[in-house]
XYZ file of C-alpha atoms in Angstrom:
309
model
C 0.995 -12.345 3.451
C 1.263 -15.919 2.311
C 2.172 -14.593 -0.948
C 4.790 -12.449 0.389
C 6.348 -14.980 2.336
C 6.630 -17.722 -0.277
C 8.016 -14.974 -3.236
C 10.606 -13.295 -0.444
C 12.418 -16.609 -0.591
C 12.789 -16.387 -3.815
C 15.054 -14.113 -6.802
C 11.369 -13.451 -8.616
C 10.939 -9.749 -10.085
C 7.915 -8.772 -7.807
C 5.556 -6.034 -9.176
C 3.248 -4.518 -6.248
C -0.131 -2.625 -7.544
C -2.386 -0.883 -5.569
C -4.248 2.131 -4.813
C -1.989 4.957 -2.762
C -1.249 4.454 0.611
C -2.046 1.068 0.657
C 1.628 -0.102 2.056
C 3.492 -0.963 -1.532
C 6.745 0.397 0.026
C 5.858 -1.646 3.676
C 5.720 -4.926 1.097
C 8.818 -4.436 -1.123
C 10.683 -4.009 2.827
C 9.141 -7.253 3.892
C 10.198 -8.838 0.820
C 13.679 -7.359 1.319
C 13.616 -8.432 5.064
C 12.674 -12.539 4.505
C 14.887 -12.897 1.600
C 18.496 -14.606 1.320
C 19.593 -10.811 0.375
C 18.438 -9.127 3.612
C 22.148 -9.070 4.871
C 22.986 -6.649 1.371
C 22.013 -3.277 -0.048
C 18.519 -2.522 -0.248
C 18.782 0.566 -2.556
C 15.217 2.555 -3.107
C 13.665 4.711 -5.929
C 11.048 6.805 -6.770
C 10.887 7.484 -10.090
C 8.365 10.113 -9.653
C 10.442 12.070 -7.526
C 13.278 11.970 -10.047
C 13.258 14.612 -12.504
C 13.346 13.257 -16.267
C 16.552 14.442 -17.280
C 18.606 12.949 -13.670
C 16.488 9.624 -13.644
C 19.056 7.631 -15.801
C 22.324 9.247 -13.577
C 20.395 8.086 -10.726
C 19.769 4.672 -11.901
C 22.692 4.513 -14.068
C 25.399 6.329 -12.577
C 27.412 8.963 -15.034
C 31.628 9.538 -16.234
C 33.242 12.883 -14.741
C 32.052 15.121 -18.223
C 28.929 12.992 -19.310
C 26.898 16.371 -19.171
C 26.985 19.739 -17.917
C 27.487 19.841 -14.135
C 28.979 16.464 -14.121
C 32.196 16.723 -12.246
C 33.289 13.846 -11.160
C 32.134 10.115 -11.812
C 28.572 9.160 -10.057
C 27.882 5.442 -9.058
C 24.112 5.069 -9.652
C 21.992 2.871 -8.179
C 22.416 -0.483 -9.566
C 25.946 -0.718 -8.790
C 25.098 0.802 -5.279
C 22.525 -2.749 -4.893
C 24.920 -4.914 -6.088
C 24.232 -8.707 -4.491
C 20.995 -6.621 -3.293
C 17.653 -5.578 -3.845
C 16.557 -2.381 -5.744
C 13.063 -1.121 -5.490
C 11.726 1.109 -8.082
C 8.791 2.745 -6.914
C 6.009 4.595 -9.125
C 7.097 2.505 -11.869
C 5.190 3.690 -14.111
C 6.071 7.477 -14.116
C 9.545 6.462 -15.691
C 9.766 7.793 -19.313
C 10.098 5.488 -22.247
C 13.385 6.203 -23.255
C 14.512 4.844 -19.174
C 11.790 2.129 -19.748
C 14.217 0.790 -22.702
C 17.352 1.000 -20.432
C 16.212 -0.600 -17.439
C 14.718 -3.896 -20.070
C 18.442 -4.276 -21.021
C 19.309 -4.633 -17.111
C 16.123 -6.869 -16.639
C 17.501 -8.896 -19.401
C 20.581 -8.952 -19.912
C 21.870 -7.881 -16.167
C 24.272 -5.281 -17.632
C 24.633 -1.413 -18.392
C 26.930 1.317 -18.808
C 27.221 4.204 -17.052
C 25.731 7.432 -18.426
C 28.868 9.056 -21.308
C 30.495 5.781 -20.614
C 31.478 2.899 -22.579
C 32.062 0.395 -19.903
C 29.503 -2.583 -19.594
C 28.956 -3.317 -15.713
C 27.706 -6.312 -14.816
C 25.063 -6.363 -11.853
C 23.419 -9.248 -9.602
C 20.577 -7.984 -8.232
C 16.757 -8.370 -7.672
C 14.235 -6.629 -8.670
C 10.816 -5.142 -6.689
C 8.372 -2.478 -8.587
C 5.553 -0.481 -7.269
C 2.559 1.333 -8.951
C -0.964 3.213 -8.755
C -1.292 3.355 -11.630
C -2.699 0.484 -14.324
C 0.310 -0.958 -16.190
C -2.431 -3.299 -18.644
C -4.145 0.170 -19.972
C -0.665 1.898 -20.180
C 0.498 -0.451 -22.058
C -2.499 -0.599 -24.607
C -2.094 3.520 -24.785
C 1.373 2.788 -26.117
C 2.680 4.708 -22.795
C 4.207 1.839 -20.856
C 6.274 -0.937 -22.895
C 4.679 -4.473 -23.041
C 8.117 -5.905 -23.109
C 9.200 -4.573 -19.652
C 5.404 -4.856 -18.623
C 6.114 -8.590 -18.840
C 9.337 -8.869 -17.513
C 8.265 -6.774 -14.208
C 5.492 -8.794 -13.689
C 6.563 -12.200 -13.057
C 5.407 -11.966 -9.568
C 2.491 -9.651 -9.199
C 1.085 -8.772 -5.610
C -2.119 -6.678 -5.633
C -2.888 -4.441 -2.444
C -6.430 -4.389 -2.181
C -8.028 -0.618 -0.523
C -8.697 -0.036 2.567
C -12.750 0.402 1.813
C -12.184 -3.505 0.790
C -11.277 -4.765 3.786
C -12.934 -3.544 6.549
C -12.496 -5.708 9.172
C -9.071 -4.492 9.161
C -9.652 -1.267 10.365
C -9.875 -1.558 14.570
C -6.790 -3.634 14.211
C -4.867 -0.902 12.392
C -5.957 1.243 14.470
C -5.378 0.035 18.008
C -1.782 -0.744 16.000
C -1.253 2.890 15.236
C -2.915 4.158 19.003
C -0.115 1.860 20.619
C 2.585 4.057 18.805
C 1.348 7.715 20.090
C 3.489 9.416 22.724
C 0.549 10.100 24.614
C -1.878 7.283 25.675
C -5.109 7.234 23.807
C -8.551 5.082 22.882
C -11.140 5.514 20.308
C -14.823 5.679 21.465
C -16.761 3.010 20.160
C -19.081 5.834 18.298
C -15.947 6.995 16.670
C -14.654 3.356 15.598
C -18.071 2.909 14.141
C -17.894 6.228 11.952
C -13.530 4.912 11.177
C -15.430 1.785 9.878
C -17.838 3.411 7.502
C -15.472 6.042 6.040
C -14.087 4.651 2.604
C -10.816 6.295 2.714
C -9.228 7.379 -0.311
C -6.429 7.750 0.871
C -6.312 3.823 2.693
C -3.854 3.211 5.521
C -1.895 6.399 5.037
C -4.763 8.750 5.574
C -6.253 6.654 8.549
C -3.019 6.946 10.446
C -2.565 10.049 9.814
C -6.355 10.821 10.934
C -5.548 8.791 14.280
C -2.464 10.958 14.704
C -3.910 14.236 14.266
C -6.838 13.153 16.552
C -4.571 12.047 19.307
C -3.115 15.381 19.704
C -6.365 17.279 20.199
C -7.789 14.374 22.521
C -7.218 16.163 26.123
C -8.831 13.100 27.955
C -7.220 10.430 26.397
C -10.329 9.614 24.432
C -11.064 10.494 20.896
C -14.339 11.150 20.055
C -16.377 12.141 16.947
C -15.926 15.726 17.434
C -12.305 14.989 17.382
C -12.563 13.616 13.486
C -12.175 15.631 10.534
C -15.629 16.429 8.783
C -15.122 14.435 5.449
C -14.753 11.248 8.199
C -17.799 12.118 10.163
C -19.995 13.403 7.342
C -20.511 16.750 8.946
C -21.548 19.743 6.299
C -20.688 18.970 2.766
C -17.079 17.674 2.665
C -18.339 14.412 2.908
C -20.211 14.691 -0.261
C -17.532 16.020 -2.409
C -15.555 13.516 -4.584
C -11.882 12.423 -3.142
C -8.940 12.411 -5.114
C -10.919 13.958 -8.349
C -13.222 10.788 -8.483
C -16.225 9.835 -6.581
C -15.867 6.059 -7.287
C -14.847 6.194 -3.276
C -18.365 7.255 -2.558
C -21.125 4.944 -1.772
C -23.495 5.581 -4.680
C -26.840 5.575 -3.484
C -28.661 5.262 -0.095
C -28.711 2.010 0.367
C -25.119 1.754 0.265
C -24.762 4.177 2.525
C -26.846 2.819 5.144
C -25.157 -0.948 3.978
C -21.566 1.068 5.704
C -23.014 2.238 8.704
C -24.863 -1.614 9.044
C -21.155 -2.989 8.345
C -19.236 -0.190 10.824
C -21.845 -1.159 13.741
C -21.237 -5.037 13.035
C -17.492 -4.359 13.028
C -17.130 -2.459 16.553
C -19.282 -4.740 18.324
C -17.791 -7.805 16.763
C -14.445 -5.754 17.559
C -15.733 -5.105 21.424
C -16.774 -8.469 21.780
C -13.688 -10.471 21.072
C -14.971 -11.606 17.854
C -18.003 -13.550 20.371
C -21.243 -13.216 17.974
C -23.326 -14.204 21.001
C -22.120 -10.918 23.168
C -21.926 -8.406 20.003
C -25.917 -9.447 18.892
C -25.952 -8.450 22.402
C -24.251 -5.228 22.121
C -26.096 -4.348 18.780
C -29.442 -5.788 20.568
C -30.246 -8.087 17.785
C -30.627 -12.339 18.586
C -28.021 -14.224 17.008
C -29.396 -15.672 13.654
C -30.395 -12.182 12.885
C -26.651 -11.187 12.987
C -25.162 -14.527 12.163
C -27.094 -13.473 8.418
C -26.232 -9.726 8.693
C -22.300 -10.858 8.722
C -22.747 -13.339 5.853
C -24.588 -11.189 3.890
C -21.651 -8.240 4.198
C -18.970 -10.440 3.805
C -17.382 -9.793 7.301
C -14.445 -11.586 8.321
C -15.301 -12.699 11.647
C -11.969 -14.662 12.680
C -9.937 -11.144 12.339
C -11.893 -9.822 14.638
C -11.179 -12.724 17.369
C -9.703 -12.010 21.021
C -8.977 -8.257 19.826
C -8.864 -5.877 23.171
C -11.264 -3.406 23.437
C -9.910 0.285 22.471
């Protein structure tokens, strides 16, 4: 966040990495919201979502005739964030012949429209986001070094959620204070939240929270409440997420390491962030948790004065 802040003040080309669903989009809009630009366009992209033959009309614009179907004259996105902000997200989907194209605007801070001869001029700043890894792309030959460096002058990586748990019962209470319908976690089902490794980081625990909200009748959820790959139940919890099992605790003692960490959490989380009352809670004397917390690397002052959910 400090990083944010400082960079947002700034004109710096900001490239955002991170896993999916980790909040890349959530950034580039705080960068667009703290900088001297937040009162002009803020013009977003994905590239993925783009087919290839339409991705350099979008970016570009086009002249009335440029290609079939091209009726009239299209203003593309750069001149549409002019004295603004454009954020190209999923960076590095964009084919190489648009990789070239968008150095020349990087560089030079000019284009032409697609079937035009026209050089526009542009002022604006720059923000890209990817999951995927830019340094191997660009060894495969897939990714251009040239705009690899010229992206990354400011680089801001998102870590997952499964590295930063201490986060979790703050996201959550966050997300249970936006349902319609008033609801709390049990602290059995924050413990089992804080042990899950989730794949799919902040996107798939809100929508977890979300789904669980509607089914819970009493305004509680519990475990039953959870989808099985989050509690563990039959054999969803053993199959790899997103095709890769590097998610997955590897061996037993990792396993039981997440369930030490997810009881630590929700009592620290319960407590206030008071060690005294969660070694309490956990009925363990201090010293024995004051080491359990050092040795798993928990973040104790996040956990300070929280309210219990």
């Amino acid at each position: 966040f400090t990083h944010i802040l400082k960079v947002a003040r700034t004109d710096a080309t900001v490239l955002i990495t991170g896993e999916s669903g980790t909040g890349k989009e959530l950034v580039a809009s705080s960068l667009f919201e703290h900088s001297s630009r937040r009162d002009r366009p803020f013009i977003k992209l994905n590239c993925v979502a783009i087919p290839e033959g339409l991705l350099e009309s979008e970016l570009f614009g086009h002249e009335k005739g440029a290609f079939t179907g091209a009726t009239a004259r299209k203003i593309g996105k750069f001149e549409l964030a002019e004295g603004g902000t454009i954020f190209l997200d999923e960076i590095g989907d964009m084919p190489p012949a648009t990789q070239a194209k968008l150095l020349r605007v990087l560089q030079e801070k000019e284009f032409e429209r697609v079937g035009g001869n026209e050089t526009i001029r542009v002022d604006v700043r720059f923000i890209a986001a990817t999951n995927k890894n830019l340094t191997e792309m660009v060894r495969q030959g897939t990714f251009r070094e040239d705009l690899f460096y010229r992206l990354n002058v400011f680089s801001i990586q998102l870590p997952p959620l499964r590295d930063r748990k201490e986060d979790i019962p703050l996201l959550a209470a966050h997300f249970l204070e936006q349902m319609a319908n008033l609801v709390k976690l049990s602290p059995e089902s924050l413990q089992i939240l804080t042990a899950y490794s989730w794949p799919g980081n902040v996107r798939e625990l809100q929508n977890t929270l979300e789904r669980a909200a509607v089914l819970a009748d009493n305004g509680i959820i519990t475990p039953a409440l959870l989808p099985s790959q989050i509690t563990g139940a039959g054999t969803a919890a053993e199959a790899p997420a997103q095709g890769s099992d590097a998610t997955l605790p590897r061996s037993i003692d990792e396993r039981m390491e997440e369930v030490e960490r997810g009881l630590i959490i929700e009592a620290l989380s319960r407590s206030g962030g008071v060690q005294v009352k969660a070694a309490e809670i956990l009925g363990i004397n201090q010293r024995s948790l004051w080491h359990r917390i050092k040795k798993l690397g928990i973040d104790v002052s996040s956990l300070k004065n929280q309210q219990k959910m």
